[in-house]
C-alpha positions in Angstrom: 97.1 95.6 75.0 100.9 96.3 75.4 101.7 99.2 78.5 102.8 102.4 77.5 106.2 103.7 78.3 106.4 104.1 81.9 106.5 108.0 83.4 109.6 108.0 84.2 111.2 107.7 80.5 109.2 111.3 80.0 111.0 112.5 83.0 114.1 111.0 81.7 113.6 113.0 77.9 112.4 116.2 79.9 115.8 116.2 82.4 117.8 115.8 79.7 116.3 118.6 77.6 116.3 121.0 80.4 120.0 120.4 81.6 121.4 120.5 78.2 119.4 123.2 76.2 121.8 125.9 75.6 121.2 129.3 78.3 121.7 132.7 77.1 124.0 134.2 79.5 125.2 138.0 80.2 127.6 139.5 82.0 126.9 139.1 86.1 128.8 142.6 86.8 128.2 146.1 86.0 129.9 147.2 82.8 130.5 151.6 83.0 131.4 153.4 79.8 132.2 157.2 79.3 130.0 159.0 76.5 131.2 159.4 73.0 132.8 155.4 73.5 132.4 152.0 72.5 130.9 149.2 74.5 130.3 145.7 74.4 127.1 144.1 75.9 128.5 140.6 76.1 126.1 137.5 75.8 126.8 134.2 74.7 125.6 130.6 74.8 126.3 128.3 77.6 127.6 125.5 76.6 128.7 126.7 73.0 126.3 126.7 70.2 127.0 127.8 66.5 124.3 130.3 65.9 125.5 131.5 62.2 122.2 129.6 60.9 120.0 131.0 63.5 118.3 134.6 64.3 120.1 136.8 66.8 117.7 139.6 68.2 118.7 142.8 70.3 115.9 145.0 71.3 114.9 147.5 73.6 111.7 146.6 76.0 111.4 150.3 77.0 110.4 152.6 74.0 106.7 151.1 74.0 104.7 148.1 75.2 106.1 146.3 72.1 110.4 145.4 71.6 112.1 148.2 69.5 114.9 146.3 67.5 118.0 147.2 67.5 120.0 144.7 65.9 118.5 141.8 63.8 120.5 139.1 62.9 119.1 136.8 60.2 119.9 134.6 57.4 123.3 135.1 58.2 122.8 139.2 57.6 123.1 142.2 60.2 120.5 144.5 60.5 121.1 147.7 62.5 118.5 150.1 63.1 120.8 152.7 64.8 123.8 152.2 62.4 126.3 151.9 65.6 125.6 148.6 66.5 127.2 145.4 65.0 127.8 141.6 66.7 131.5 139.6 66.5 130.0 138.0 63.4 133.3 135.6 63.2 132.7 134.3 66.8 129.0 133.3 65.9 130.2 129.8 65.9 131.0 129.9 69.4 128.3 130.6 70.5 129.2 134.6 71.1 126.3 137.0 70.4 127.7 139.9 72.0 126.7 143.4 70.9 128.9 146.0 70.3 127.8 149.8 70.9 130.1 153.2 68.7 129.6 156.5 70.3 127.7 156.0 72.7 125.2 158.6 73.6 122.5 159.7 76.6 120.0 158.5 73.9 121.2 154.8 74.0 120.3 154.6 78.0 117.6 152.4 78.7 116.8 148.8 78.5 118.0 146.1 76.6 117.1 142.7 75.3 119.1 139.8 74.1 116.8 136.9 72.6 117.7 133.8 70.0 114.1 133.2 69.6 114.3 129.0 69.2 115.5 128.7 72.8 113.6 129.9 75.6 116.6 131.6 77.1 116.9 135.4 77.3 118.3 137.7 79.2 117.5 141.5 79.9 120.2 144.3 80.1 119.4 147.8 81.5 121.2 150.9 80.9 121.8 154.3 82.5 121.1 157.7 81.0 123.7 159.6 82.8 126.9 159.9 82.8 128.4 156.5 82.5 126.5 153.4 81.3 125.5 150.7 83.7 123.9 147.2 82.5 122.1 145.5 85.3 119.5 143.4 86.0 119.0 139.5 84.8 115.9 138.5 83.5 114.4 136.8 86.3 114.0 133.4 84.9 117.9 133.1 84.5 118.7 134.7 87.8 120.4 131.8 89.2 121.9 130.7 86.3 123.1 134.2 85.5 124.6 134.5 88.9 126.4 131.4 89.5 128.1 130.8 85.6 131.2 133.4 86.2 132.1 131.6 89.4 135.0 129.6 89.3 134.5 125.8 88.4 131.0 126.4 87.2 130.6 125.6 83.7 129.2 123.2 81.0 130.8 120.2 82.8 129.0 120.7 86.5 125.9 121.2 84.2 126.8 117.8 82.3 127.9 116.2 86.1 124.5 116.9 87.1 122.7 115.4 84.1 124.8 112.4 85.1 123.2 112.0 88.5 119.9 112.5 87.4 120.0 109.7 84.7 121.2 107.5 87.7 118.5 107.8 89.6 116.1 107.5 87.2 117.6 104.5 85.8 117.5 103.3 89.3 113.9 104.2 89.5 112.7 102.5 86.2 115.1 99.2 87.0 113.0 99.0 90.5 109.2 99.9 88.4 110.2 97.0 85.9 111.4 94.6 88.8 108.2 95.4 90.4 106.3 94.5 87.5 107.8 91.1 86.7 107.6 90.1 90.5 104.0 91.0 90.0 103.4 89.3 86.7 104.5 85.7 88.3 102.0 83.2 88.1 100.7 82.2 91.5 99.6 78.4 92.0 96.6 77.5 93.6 94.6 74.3 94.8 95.9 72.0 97.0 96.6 69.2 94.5 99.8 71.7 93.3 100.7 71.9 97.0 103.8 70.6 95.8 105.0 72.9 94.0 105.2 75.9 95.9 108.3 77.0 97.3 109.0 75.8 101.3 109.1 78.5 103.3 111.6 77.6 106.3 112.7 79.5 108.9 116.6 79.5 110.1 115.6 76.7 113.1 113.5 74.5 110.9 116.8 74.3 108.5 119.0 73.8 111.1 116.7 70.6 112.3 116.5 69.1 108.7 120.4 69.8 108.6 120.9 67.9 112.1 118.1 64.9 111.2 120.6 63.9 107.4 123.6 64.0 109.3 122.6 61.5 111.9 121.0 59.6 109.3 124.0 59.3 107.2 126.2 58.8 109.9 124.1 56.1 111.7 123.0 53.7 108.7 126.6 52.2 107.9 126.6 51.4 111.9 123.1 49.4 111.5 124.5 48.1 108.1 127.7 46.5 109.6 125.5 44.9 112.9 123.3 43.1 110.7 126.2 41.4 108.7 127.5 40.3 111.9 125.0 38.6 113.0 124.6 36.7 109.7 128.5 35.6 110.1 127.3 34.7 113.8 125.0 31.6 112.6 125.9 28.3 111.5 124.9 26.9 107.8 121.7 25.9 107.7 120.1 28.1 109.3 120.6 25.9 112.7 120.3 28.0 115.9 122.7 26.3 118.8 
C-alpha cells in the first residue's frame, strides 16, 4: 500500500492559504465628523481583490442580538436600508469596500460591521452618539493585523516575504522526512557468507596504515626485482657454481 502524503504537505497547503487569503482591513485611527456631514468608513482588501462579483455586507451588531443591514451589496446591486449610505462602486475592483455616510445624524451612532461573507475576515467599527463621530475598535481576530498594516513598509510584500520563509522551511523539513525514509528503506545484508559485501568501516589510523603498507610495497618490489636479476647475470652458463 503506497504512503499517504506526508503532514507536512497539509501544513504547506494550510500556510499558504492563511498568509495569502485576502484580510479585511479598517482604518487603525479615529475618524471625527461634525453632524449634518458626510463620512467615509474606509475598509478594503489587503492584498487587492476585485470584489464586483462578490457580496459586500455593512451592518449594525447593536440594534438586537441579530445584524441590522445597512448596506447590501449583491449581484453587482446596492442595497441601502437608510437611503444615505452608498460604497465607491468603481473602486470595487480594487479591492475598496468603503462605506460612505450623507447627513449624518445622532441616530447613525452606534456599531458597525463590515463583512464579505466568503472570507473569514471582518472587521467591527463603533460609533459615537454625541457630538462628533468616532469609529474605534478592531474586531479582535484582526487586532494585529489591523494595527500593524498602516505602518510604513508593511504591506502585501512583507506578507508574501513571509510566505517565502515558511515554504523554505518546510521544503527543508519534507527534503530531511524523504531522506530519512530512503536511508531507512535500504536493504541491509545479512549472514556471514555476504560478509563481503558490506561496506569497511575504517577509522582515520586504520587508513593511514593501509596508505603506509601500498607505498612501501610499491616502492620496495622493483628493489627485490632488480637483485634477483643480478644474481642471475652473476652465474656462469650451465648452471655451474665456481
Amino acid at each position: 500500500m503506497a504512503p499517504g502524503p506526508p503532514v507536512s504537505t497539509f501544513v504547506l497547503l494550510y500556510l499558504v492559504v492563511s498568509f495569502l487569503e485576502p484580510e479585511v482591513i479598517g482604518s487603525p485611527d479615529p475618524i471625527f465628523c461634525s453632524p449634518g456631514a458626510d463620512v467615509v468608513l474606509p475598509c478594503h482588501l489587503d492584498p487587492e481583490l476585485d470584489v464586483r462579483d462578490l457580496t459586500v455586507e455593512w451592518s449594525r451588531t447593536d440594534r438586537s442580538t441579530r445584524p441590522q443591514y445597512v448596506h447590501i451589496y449583491r449581484n453587482r446591486r446596492e442595497v441601502s436600508t437608510i437611503s444615505r449610505t452608498r460604497l465607491f462602486v468603481e473602486q470595487l475592483g480594487h479591492g475598496n469596500i468603503s462605506l460612505k455616510v450623507l447627513n449624518v445624524s445622532a441616530e447613525d451612532g452606534g456599531a458597525y460591521r463590515c463583512f464579505i461573507p466568503k472570507l473569514r475576515s471582518r472587521t467591527l467599527s463603533h460609533l459615537l452618539t454625541n457630538q462628533h463621530l468616532l469609529i474605534i475598535k478592531i474586531h479582535p481576530s484582526n487586532c494585529q493585523i489591523q494595527k500593524n498594516c498602516f505602518e510604513p513598509g508593511v504591506t502585501a510584500r512583507s506578507r508574501v516575504t513571509v510566505v517565502v520563509v515558511s515554504l523554505l522551511v518546510v521544503f527543508a523539513v519534507v527534503g530531511l522526512f524523504v531522506a530519512f525514509c530512503v536511508f531507512k528503506s535500504r536493504p541491509e545484508n545479512k549472514g556471514d557468507g555476504h560478509a563481503h559485501n558490506r561496506p569497511l568501516k575504517l577509522t582515520l589510523r586504520d587508513t593511514l596504515q593501509l596508505t603506509l603498507r601500498d607505498t612501501l610495497q610499491l616502492t620496495l618490489q622493483p628493489i627485490d626485482e632488480q637483485h634477483q636479476c643480478g644474481q642471475f647475470r652473476d652465474q656462469p652458463a650451465g648452471g655451474a657454481v665456481l
